Tab-separated table of C-alpha atoms in Angstrom:
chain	number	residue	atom	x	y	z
A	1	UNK	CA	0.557	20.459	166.652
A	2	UNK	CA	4.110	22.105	167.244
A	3	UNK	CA	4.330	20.938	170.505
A	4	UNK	CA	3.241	17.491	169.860
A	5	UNK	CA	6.416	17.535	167.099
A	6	UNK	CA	8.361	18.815	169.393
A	7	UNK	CA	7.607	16.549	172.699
A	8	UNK	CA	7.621	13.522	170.635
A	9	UNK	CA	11.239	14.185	168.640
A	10	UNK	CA	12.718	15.004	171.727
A	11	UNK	CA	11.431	12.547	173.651
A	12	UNK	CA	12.224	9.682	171.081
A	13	UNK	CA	15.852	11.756	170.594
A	14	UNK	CA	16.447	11.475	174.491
A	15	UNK	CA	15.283	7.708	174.884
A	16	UNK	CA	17.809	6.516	172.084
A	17	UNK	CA	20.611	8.388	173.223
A	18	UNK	CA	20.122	7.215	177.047
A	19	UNK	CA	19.348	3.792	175.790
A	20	UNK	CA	21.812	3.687	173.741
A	21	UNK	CA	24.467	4.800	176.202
A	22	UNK	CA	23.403	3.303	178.935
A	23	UNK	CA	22.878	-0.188	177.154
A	24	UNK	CA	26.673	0.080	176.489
A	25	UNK	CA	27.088	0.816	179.996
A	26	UNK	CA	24.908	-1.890	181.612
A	27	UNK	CA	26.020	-4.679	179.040
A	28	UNK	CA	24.506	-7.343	180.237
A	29	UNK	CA	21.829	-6.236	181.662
A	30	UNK	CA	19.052	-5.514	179.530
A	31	UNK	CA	16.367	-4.798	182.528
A	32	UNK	CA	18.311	-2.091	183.729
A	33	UNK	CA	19.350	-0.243	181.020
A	34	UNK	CA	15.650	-0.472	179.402
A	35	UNK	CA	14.399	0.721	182.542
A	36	UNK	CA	16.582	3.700	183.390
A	37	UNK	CA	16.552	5.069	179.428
A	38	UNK	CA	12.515	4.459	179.786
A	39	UNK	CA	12.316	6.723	182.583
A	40	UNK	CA	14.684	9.355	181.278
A	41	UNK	CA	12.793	9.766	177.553
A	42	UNK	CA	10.007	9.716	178.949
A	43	UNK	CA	10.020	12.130	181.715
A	44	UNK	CA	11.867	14.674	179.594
A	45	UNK	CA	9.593	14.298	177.389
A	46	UNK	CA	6.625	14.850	179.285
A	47	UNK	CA	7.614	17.898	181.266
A	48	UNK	CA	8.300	19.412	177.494
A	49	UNK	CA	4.859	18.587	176.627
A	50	UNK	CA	3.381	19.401	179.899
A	51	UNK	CA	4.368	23.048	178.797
A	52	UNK	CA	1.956	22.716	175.906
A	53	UNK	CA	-1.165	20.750	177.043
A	54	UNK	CA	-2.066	16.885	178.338
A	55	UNK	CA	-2.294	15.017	174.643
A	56	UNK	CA	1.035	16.591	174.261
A	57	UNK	CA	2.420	15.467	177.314
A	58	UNK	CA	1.011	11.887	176.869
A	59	UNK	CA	2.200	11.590	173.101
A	60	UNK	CA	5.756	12.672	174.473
A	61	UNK	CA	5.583	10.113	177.031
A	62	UNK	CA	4.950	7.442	174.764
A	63	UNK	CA	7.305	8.476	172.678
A	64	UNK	CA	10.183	8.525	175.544
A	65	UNK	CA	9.013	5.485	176.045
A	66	UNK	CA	9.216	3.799	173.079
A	67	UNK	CA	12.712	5.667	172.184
A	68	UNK	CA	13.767	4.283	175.383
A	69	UNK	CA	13.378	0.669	174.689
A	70	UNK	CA	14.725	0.747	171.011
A	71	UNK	CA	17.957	2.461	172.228
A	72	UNK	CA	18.326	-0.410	175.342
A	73	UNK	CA	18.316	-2.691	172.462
A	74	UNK	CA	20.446	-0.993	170.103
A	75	UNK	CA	22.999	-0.270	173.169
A	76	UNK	CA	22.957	-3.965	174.302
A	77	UNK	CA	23.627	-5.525	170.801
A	78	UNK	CA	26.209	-3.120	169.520
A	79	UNK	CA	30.309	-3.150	170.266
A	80	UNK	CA	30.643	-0.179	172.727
A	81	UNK	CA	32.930	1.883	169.750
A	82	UNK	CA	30.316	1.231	167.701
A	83	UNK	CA	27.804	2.421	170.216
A	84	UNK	CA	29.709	6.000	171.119
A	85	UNK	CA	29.202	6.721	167.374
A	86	UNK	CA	25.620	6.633	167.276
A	87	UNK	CA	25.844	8.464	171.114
A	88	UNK	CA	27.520	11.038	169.370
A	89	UNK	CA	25.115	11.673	166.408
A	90	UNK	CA	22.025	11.814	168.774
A	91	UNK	CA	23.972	14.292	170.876
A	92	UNK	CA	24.062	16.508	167.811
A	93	UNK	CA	20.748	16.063	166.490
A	94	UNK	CA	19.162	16.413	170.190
A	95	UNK	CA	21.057	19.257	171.145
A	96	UNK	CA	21.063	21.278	167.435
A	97	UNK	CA	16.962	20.590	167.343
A	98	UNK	CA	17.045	22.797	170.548
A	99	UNK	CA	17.581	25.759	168.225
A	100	UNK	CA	15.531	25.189	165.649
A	101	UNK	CA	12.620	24.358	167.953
A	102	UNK	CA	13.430	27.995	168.865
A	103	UNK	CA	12.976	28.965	165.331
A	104	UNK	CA	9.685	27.257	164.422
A	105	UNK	CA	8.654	28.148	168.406
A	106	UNK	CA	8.404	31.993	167.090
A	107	UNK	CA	7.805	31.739	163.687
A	108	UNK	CA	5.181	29.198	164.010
A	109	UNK	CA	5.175	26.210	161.596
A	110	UNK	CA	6.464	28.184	158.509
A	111	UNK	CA	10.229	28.918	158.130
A	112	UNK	CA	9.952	32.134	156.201
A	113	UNK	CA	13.976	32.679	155.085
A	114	UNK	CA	16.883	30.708	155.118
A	115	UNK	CA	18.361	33.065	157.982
A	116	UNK	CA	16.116	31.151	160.131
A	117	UNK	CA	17.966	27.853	159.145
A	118	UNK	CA	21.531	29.489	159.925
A	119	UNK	CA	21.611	29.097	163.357
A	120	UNK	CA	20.877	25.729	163.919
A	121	UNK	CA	22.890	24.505	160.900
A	122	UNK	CA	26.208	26.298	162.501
A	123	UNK	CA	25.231	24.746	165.925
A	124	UNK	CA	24.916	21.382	164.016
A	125	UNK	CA	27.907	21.473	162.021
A	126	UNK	CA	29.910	22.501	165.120
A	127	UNK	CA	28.668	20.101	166.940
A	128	UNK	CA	29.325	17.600	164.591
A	129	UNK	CA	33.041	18.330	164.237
A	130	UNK	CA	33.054	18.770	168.276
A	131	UNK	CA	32.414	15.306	168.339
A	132	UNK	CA	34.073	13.361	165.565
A	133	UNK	CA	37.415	15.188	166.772
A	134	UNK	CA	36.599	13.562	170.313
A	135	UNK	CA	35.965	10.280	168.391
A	136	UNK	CA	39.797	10.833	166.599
A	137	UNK	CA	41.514	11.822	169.710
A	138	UNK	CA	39.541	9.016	171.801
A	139	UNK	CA	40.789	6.219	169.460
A	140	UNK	CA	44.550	8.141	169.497
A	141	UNK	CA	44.332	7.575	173.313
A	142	UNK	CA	43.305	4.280	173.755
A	143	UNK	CA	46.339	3.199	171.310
A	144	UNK	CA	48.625	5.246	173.532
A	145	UNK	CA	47.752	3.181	176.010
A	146	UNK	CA	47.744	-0.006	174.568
A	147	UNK	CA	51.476	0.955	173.570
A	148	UNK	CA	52.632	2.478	176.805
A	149	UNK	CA	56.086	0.906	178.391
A	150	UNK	CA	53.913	1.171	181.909
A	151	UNK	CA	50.583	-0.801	180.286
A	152	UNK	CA	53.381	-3.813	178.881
A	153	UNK	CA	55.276	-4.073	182.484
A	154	UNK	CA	52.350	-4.969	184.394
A	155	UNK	CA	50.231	-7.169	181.975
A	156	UNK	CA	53.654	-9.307	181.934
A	157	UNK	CA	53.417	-9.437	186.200
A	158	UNK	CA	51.771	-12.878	186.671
């Protein structure tokens, strides 16, 4: 039952943030970037599961799958800022999981202390700050450019 959890968060976790991203990349082009985000859920998923047994392999599948086409969808309707945001959370909740998956992996389904929980709240947190400070400094950049002497001389060149 672990290992279903496990292949069908992470697959669902991977589709949306490839869907996501790559929706924002493709924009436009719904086909593609449903397709692509599909195939990456979903094959992560299933070689995670494929560890376990079949029934886990095919519920992580699905679950790629499914995660795949929601975050095409979500990618394609949202304003690409808007989009990096919700990139970034999935980042941290895909890549934090990681550790506690370790946790409940060798402690089996019962999380006997809160020194357990430690780990993969620091990685979490961390992770979290990693990438809202990449958010601040991204948004600092793009108005340095929009401000730079170089950017104003050659949008005024006909």
């Amino acid at each position: 039952m672990n290992g279903m959890m496990f292949a069908m968060y992470f697959g669902m976790n991977t589709g949306l943030t490839s869907g996501i991203l790559l929706g924002a990349i493709y924009r436009g082009d719904l086909f593609s970037s449903t397709l692509l985000s599909i195939l990456i859920g979903g094959v992560s998923s299933c070689i995670l599961g494929a560890s376990y047994n079949t029934v886990t392999s095919i519920e992580g599948l699905m679950s790629g799958i499914m995660g795949g086409m929601m975050g095409a969808m979500l990618g394609e309707m949202l304003p690409p800022e808007k989009s990096f945001v919700f990139i970034n959370i999935f980042l941290a909740f895909s890549l934090s999981s990681l550790f506690l998956f370790k946790v409940l992996m060798n402690h089996s389904s019962v999380i006997k202390s809160l020194k357990d929980l430690i780990k993969p709240a620091i990685v979490f947190i961390l992770l979290t700050l990693y990438l809202l400070s990449g958010n601040l400094l991204e948004e600092q950049w793009i108005q340095d450019l929009q401000h730079s002497p170089e950017q104003q001389h050659e949008m005024h060149l006909p």
